[in-house]
PDB file of C-alpha atoms in Angstrom:
ATOM      1  CA  UNK T 298     117.815 124.609 107.500  1.00  0.00           C
ATOM      2  CA  UNK T 299     118.900 121.707 105.268  1.00  0.00           C
ATOM      3  CA  UNK T 300     119.116 119.507 108.370  1.00  0.00           C
ATOM      4  CA  UNK T 301     115.555 120.456 109.296  1.00  0.00           C
ATOM      5  CA  UNK T 302     114.263 119.731 105.798  1.00  0.00           C
ATOM      6  CA  UNK T 303     115.913 116.298 105.921  1.00  0.00           C
ATOM      7  CA  UNK T 304     114.229 115.657 109.268  1.00  0.00           C
ATOM      8  CA  UNK T 305     110.920 116.840 107.790  1.00  0.00           C
ATOM      9  CA  UNK T 306     111.235 114.446 104.878  1.00  0.00           C
ATOM     10  CA  UNK T 307     112.092 111.607 107.291  1.00  0.00           C
ATOM     11  CA  UNK T 308     109.206 112.481 109.629  1.00  0.00           C
ATOM     12  CA  UNK T 309     106.824 112.541 106.662  1.00  0.00           C
ATOM     13  CA  UNK T 310     108.202 109.604 104.686  1.00  0.00           C
ATOM     14  CA  UNK T 311     108.513 106.964 107.431  1.00  0.00           C
ATOM     15  CA  UNK T 312     104.926 107.219 108.717  1.00  0.00           C
ATOM     16  CA  UNK T 313     103.657 107.303 105.127  1.00  0.00           C
ATOM     17  CA  UNK T 314     105.579 104.122 104.266  1.00  0.00           C
ATOM     18  CA  UNK T 315     104.428 102.381 107.445  1.00  0.00           C
ATOM     19  CA  UNK T 316     100.821 103.428 106.894  1.00  0.00           C
ATOM     20  CA  UNK T 317     100.979 102.273 103.274  1.00  0.00           C
ATOM     21  CA  UNK T 318     102.459  98.897 104.231  1.00  0.00           C
ATOM     22  CA  UNK T 319      99.849  98.417 106.972  1.00  0.00           C
ATOM     23  CA  UNK T 320      97.054  99.381 104.574  1.00  0.00           C
ATOM     24  CA  UNK T 321      98.276  96.904 101.960  1.00  0.00           C
ATOM     25  CA  UNK T 322      98.567  94.151 104.576  1.00  0.00           C
ATOM     26  CA  UNK T 323      95.048  94.878 105.858  1.00  0.00           C
ATOM     27  CA  UNK T 324      93.631  94.987 102.325  1.00  0.00           C
ATOM     28  CA  UNK T 325      95.263  91.643 101.462  1.00  0.00           C
ATOM     29  CA  UNK T 326      94.019  90.072 104.684  1.00  0.00           C
ATOM     30  CA  UNK T 327      90.471  91.278 104.078  1.00  0.00           C
ATOM     31  CA  UNK T 328      90.702  90.392 100.382  1.00  0.00           C
ATOM     32  CA  UNK T 329      91.670  86.845 101.323  1.00  0.00           C
ATOM     33  CA  UNK T 330      88.685  86.383 103.635  1.00  0.00           C
ATOM     34  CA  UNK T 331      86.064  88.497 101.881  1.00  0.00           C
ATOM     35  CA  UNK T 332      87.287  88.883  98.312  1.00  0.00           C
ATOM     36  CA  UNK T 333      84.070  90.066  96.679  1.00  0.00           C
ATOM     37  CA  UNK T 334      83.188  92.506  99.472  1.00  0.00           C
ATOM     38  CA  UNK T 335      86.676  94.001  99.567  1.00  0.00           C
ATOM     39  CA  UNK T 336      86.953  94.331  95.792  1.00  0.00           C
ATOM     40  CA  UNK T 337      83.522  95.951  95.526  1.00  0.00           C
ATOM     41  CA  UNK T 338      84.331  98.305  98.409  1.00  0.00           C
ATOM     42  CA  UNK T 339      87.604  99.404  96.772  1.00  0.00           C
ATOM     43  CA  UNK T 340      85.919  99.954  93.402  1.00  0.00           C
ATOM     44  CA  UNK T 341      83.073 101.881  95.066  1.00  0.00           C
ATOM     45  CA  UNK T 342      85.584 104.109  96.893  1.00  0.00           C
ATOM     46  CA  UNK T 343      87.452 104.710  93.639  1.00  0.00           C
ATOM     47  CA  UNK T 344      84.214 105.565  91.830  1.00  0.00           C
ATOM     48  CA  UNK T 345      83.160 107.896  94.654  1.00  0.00           C
ATOM     49  CA  UNK T 346      86.473 109.784  94.483  1.00  0.00           C
ATOM     50  CA  UNK T 347      86.210 110.028  90.707  1.00  0.00           C
ATOM     51  CA  UNK T 348      82.652 111.318  91.087  1.00  0.00           C
ATOM     52  CA  UNK T 349      83.764 113.965  93.580  1.00  0.00           C
ATOM     53  CA  UNK T 350      86.535 115.073  91.206  1.00  0.00           C
ATOM     54  CA  UNK T 351      84.043 115.242  88.328  1.00  0.00           C
ATOM     55  CA  UNK T 352      81.650 117.415  90.317  1.00  0.00           C
ATOM     56  CA  UNK T 353      84.416 119.754  91.503  1.00  0.00           C
ATOM     57  CA  UNK T 354      85.802 120.153  87.987  1.00  0.00           C
ATOM     58  CA  UNK T 355      82.361 120.609  86.421  1.00  0.00           C
ATOM     59  CA  UNK T 356      81.387 123.244  88.989  1.00  0.00           C
ATOM     60  CA  UNK T 357      84.648 125.138  88.430  1.00  0.00           C
ATOM     61  CA  UNK T 358      83.130 126.653  85.308  1.00  0.00           C
ATOM     62  CA  UNK T 359      86.392 126.838  83.408  1.00  0.00           C
ATOM     63  CA  UNK T 360      86.613 125.298  79.971  1.00  0.00           C
ATOM     64  CA  UNK T 361      89.585 123.135  80.970  1.00  0.00           C
ATOM     65  CA  UNK T 362      87.788 122.040  84.161  1.00  0.00           C
ATOM     66  CA  UNK T 363      84.669 120.992  82.265  1.00  0.00           C
ATOM     67  CA  UNK T 364      86.748 119.245  79.592  1.00  0.00           C
ATOM     68  CA  UNK T 365      88.648 117.345  82.265  1.00  0.00           C
ATOM     69  CA  UNK T 366      85.351 116.461  83.954  1.00  0.00           C
ATOM     70  CA  UNK T 367      84.110 114.970  80.675  1.00  0.00           C
ATOM     71  CA  UNK T 368      87.312 112.944  80.349  1.00  0.00           C
ATOM     72  CA  UNK T 369      86.900 111.716  83.933  1.00  0.00           C
ATOM     73  CA  UNK T 370      83.325 110.638  83.143  1.00  0.00           C
ATOM     74  CA  UNK T 371      84.798 108.394  80.453  1.00  0.00           C
ATOM     75  CA  UNK T 372      87.349 107.083  82.988  1.00  0.00           C
ATOM     76  CA  UNK T 373      84.500 106.429  85.435  1.00  0.00           C
ATOM     77  CA  UNK T 374      82.583 104.494  82.786  1.00  0.00           C
ATOM     78  CA  UNK T 375      85.689 102.416  82.051  1.00  0.00           C
ATOM     79  CA  UNK T 376      85.942 101.644  85.785  1.00  0.00           C
ATOM     80  CA  UNK T 377      82.300 100.537  85.854  1.00  0.00           C
ATOM     81  CA  UNK T 378      82.852  98.344  82.786  1.00  0.00           C
ATOM     82  CA  UNK T 379      85.952  96.828  84.427  1.00  0.00           C
ATOM     83  CA  UNK T 380      83.975  96.129  87.616  1.00  0.00           C
ATOM     84  CA  UNK T 381      81.267  94.373  85.585  1.00  0.00           C
ATOM     85  CA  UNK T 382      83.713  92.228  83.608  1.00  0.00           C
ATOM     86  CA  UNK T 383      85.809  91.188  86.610  1.00  0.00           C
ATOM     87  CA  UNK T 384      82.935  89.983  88.793  1.00  0.00           C
ATOM     88  CA  UNK T 385      83.145  86.383  87.588  1.00  0.00           C
ATOM     89  CA  UNK T 386      86.896  86.175  88.300  1.00  0.00           C
ATOM     90  CA  UNK T 387      86.833  87.389  91.894  1.00  0.00           C
ATOM     91  CA  UNK T 388      86.964  83.913  93.438  1.00  0.00           C
ATOM     92  CA  UNK T 389      89.997  83.105  91.289  1.00  0.00           C
ATOM     93  CA  UNK T 390      91.668  86.334  92.449  1.00  0.00           C
ATOM     94  CA  UNK T 391      90.979  85.337  96.059  1.00  0.00           C
ATOM     95  CA  UNK T 392      92.602  81.931  95.448  1.00  0.00           C
ATOM     96  CA  UNK T 393      95.642  83.639  93.885  1.00  0.00           C
ATOM     97  CA  UNK T 394      95.967  85.962  96.877  1.00  0.00           C
ATOM     98  CA  UNK T 395      95.668  83.003  99.244  1.00  0.00           C
ATOM     99  CA  UNK T 396      98.472  81.203  97.406  1.00  0.00           C
ATOM    100  CA  UNK T 397     100.683  84.311  97.405  1.00  0.00           C
ATOM    101  CA  UNK T 398     100.141  84.835 101.140  1.00  0.00           C
ATOM    102  CA  UNK T 399     101.003  81.181 101.805  1.00  0.00           C
ATOM    103  CA  UNK T 400     104.232  81.640  99.814  1.00  0.00           C
ATOM    104  CA  UNK T 401     105.115  84.841 101.684  1.00  0.00           C
ATOM    105  CA  UNK T 402     104.592  83.125 105.020  1.00  0.00           C
ATOM    106  CA  UNK T 403     107.037  80.381 104.050  1.00  0.00           C
ATOM    107  CA  UNK T 404     109.543  82.778 102.420  1.00  0.00           C
ATOM    108  CA  UNK T 405     109.231  86.221 104.063  1.00  0.00           C
ATOM    109  CA  UNK T 406     112.639  87.313 102.748  1.00  0.00           C
ATOM    110  CA  UNK T 407     111.059  87.946  99.348  1.00  0.00           C
ATOM    111  CA  UNK T 408     109.294  90.955 100.868  1.00  0.00           C
ATOM    112  CA  UNK T 409     112.600  92.441 101.963  1.00  0.00           C
ATOM    113  CA  UNK T 410     114.074  92.047  98.474  1.00  0.00           C
ATOM    114  CA  UNK T 411     112.000  94.977  97.233  1.00  0.00           C
ATOM    115  CA  UNK T 412     113.080  97.185 100.116  1.00  0.00           C
ATOM    116  CA  UNK T 413     116.736  96.192  99.776  1.00  0.00           C
ATOM    117  CA  UNK T 414     116.596  96.977  96.055  1.00  0.00           C
ATOM    118  CA  UNK T 415     115.721 100.555  96.935  1.00  0.00           C
ATOM    119  CA  UNK T 416     119.230 101.137  98.304  1.00  0.00           C
ATOM    120  CA  UNK T 417     121.105 101.002  94.977  1.00  0.00           C
ATOM    121  CA  UNK T 418     118.206 102.709  93.224  1.00  0.00           C
ATOM    122  CA  UNK T 419     118.212 105.617  95.668  1.00  0.00           C
ATOM    123  CA  UNK T 420     122.021 105.795  95.519  1.00  0.00           C
ATOM    124  CA  UNK T 421     121.895 106.038  91.731  1.00  0.00           C
ATOM    125  CA  UNK T 422     119.122 108.639  91.975  1.00  0.00           C
ATOM    126  CA  UNK T 423     121.245 110.781  94.300  1.00  0.00           C
ATOM    127  CA  UNK T 424     124.256 110.472  91.990  1.00  0.00           C
ATOM    128  CA  UNK T 425     122.197 111.385  88.914  1.00  0.00           C
ATOM    129  CA  UNK T 426     120.637 114.321  90.787  1.00  0.00           C
ATOM    130  CA  UNK T 427     124.110 115.657  91.624  1.00  0.00           C
ATOM    131  CA  UNK T 428     125.227 115.229  88.022  1.00  0.00           C
ATOM    132  CA  UNK T 429     122.079 116.917  86.699  1.00  0.00           C
ATOM    133  CA  UNK T 430     122.640 119.821  89.080  1.00  0.00           C
ATOM    134  CA  UNK T 431     126.245 120.121  87.906  1.00  0.00           C
ATOM    135  CA  UNK T 432     125.222 120.050  84.250  1.00  0.00           C
ATOM    136  CA  UNK T 433     122.497 122.644  84.909  1.00  0.00           C
ATOM    137  CA  UNK T 434     125.079 124.924  86.527  1.00  0.00           C
ATOM    138  CA  UNK T 435     127.371 124.501  83.517  1.00  0.00           C
ATOM    139  CA  UNK T 436     124.470 125.154  81.165  1.00  0.00           C
ATOM    140  CA  UNK T 437     123.820 128.585  82.675  1.00  0.00           C
ATOM    141  CA  UNK T 438     127.331 129.804  81.918  1.00  0.00           C
ATOM    142  CA  UNK T 439     127.941 127.893  78.679  1.00  0.00           C
ATOM    143  CA  UNK T 440     128.154 129.557  75.279  1.00  0.00           C
ATOM    144  CA  UNK T 441     125.418 128.720  72.779  1.00  0.00           C
ATOM    145  CA  UNK T 442     127.654 126.289  70.887  1.00  0.00           C
ATOM    146  CA  UNK T 443     128.158 124.077  73.965  1.00  0.00           C
ATOM    147  CA  UNK T 444     124.551 124.083  75.154  1.00  0.00           C
ATOM    148  CA  UNK T 445     123.417 121.284  72.841  1.00  0.00           C
ATOM    149  CA  UNK T 446     126.033 118.871  74.228  1.00  0.00           C
ATOM    150  CA  UNK T 447     125.080 119.788  77.788  1.00  0.00           C
ATOM    151  CA  UNK T 448     121.409 119.207  77.016  1.00  0.00           C
ATOM    152  CA  UNK T 449     122.370 115.827  75.527  1.00  0.00           C
ATOM    153  CA  UNK T 450     124.132 115.017  78.812  1.00  0.00           C
ATOM    154  CA  UNK T 451     120.956 115.909  80.705  1.00  0.00           C
ATOM    155  CA  UNK T 452     118.916 113.677  78.433  1.00  0.00           C
ATOM    156  CA  UNK T 453     121.388 110.817  78.873  1.00  0.00           C
ATOM    157  CA  UNK T 454     121.321 111.219  82.673  1.00  0.00           C
ATOM    158  CA  UNK T 455     117.501 111.171  82.706  1.00  0.00           C
ATOM    159  CA  UNK T 456     117.518 108.077  80.504  1.00  0.00           C
ATOM    160  CA  UNK T 457     120.096 106.367  82.745  1.00  0.00           C
ATOM    161  CA  UNK T 458     117.936 107.086  85.783  1.00  0.00           C
ATOM    162  CA  UNK T 459     114.895 105.556  84.112  1.00  0.00           C
ATOM    163  CA  UNK T 460     116.921 102.593  82.809  1.00  0.00           C
ATOM    164  CA  UNK T 461     118.430 101.844  86.224  1.00  0.00           C
ATOM    165  CA  UNK T 462     115.091 101.993  88.046  1.00  0.00           C
ATOM    166  CA  UNK T 463     113.492  99.713  85.441  1.00  0.00           C
ATOM    167  CA  UNK T 464     116.408  97.271  85.554  1.00  0.00           C
ATOM    168  CA  UNK T 465     116.268  96.998  89.346  1.00  0.00           C
ATOM    169  CA  UNK T 466     112.471  96.670  89.407  1.00  0.00           C
ATOM    170  CA  UNK T 467     112.519  93.973  86.739  1.00  0.00           C
ATOM    171  CA  UNK T 468     115.376  92.094  88.412  1.00  0.00           C
ATOM    172  CA  UNK T 469     113.381  92.005  91.669  1.00  0.00           C
ATOM    173  CA  UNK T 470     110.272  90.970  89.759  1.00  0.00           C
ATOM    174  CA  UNK T 471     112.104  88.130  87.994  1.00  0.00           C
ATOM    175  CA  UNK T 472     113.727  86.919  91.238  1.00  0.00           C
ATOM    176  CA  UNK T 473     110.439  86.850  93.146  1.00  0.00           C
ATOM    177  CA  UNK T 474     108.576  85.283  90.218  1.00  0.00           C
ATOM    178  CA  UNK T 475     111.248  82.597  89.894  1.00  0.00           C
ATOM    179  CA  UNK T 476     111.190  81.851  93.617  1.00  0.00           C
ATOM    180  CA  UNK T 477     107.400  81.654  93.583  1.00  0.00           C
ATOM    181  CA  UNK T 478     107.350  79.402  90.507  1.00  0.00           C
ATOM    182  CA  UNK T 479     109.952  77.093  92.043  1.00  0.00           C
ATOM    183  CA  UNK T 480     107.955  76.899  95.261  1.00  0.00           C
ATOM    184  CA  UNK T 481     104.676  76.393  93.418  1.00  0.00           C
ATOM    185  CA  UNK T 482     105.857  73.662  91.064  1.00  0.00           C
ATOM    186  CA  UNK T 483     108.476  71.910  93.208  1.00  0.00           C
ATOM    187  CA  UNK T 484     107.294  72.582  96.759  1.00  0.00           C
ATOM    188  CA  UNK T 485     109.977  72.507  99.416  1.00  0.00           C
ATOM    189  CA  UNK T 486     112.442  70.474  97.348  1.00  0.00           C
TER     190      UNK T 486
END
């Protein structure tokens, strides 16, 4: 059954990644041509989904549901305020997207850098998961005196996972930002 679950994850993950990438590409293409319309459409869709969540939670009748609905009303109001404030900067955002798309057309390898960086990150995640599983197994059979050191190991492993993912993400960010800045300020030189 483990083989089937791996196939299930693959069958679910690959189409989701492809659909997400296609959606982002379509959104950027539309944002470049019709920045204001696309931005307003995305904000309206976000507000509609928030509104639906608010209604569902408010109708639930539970105290926690109503409290969460009230919190989401505040979130909705923050979204509306953000929409109002950003309206005068939409043309600038469109120009920034146009510049980024021009850069990506000239240097498409920068898109693959993010995907390639997932390989060491996923490898580290698998290694940490195995170590966490091992420590959890040891924790079940450990005497009370040893449990604090095992819990410290778990905390260290969780921290190392977070640290590694942040390091890789920031390294990719710095590399792409540096390449873009070099291209922007120095052109093809």
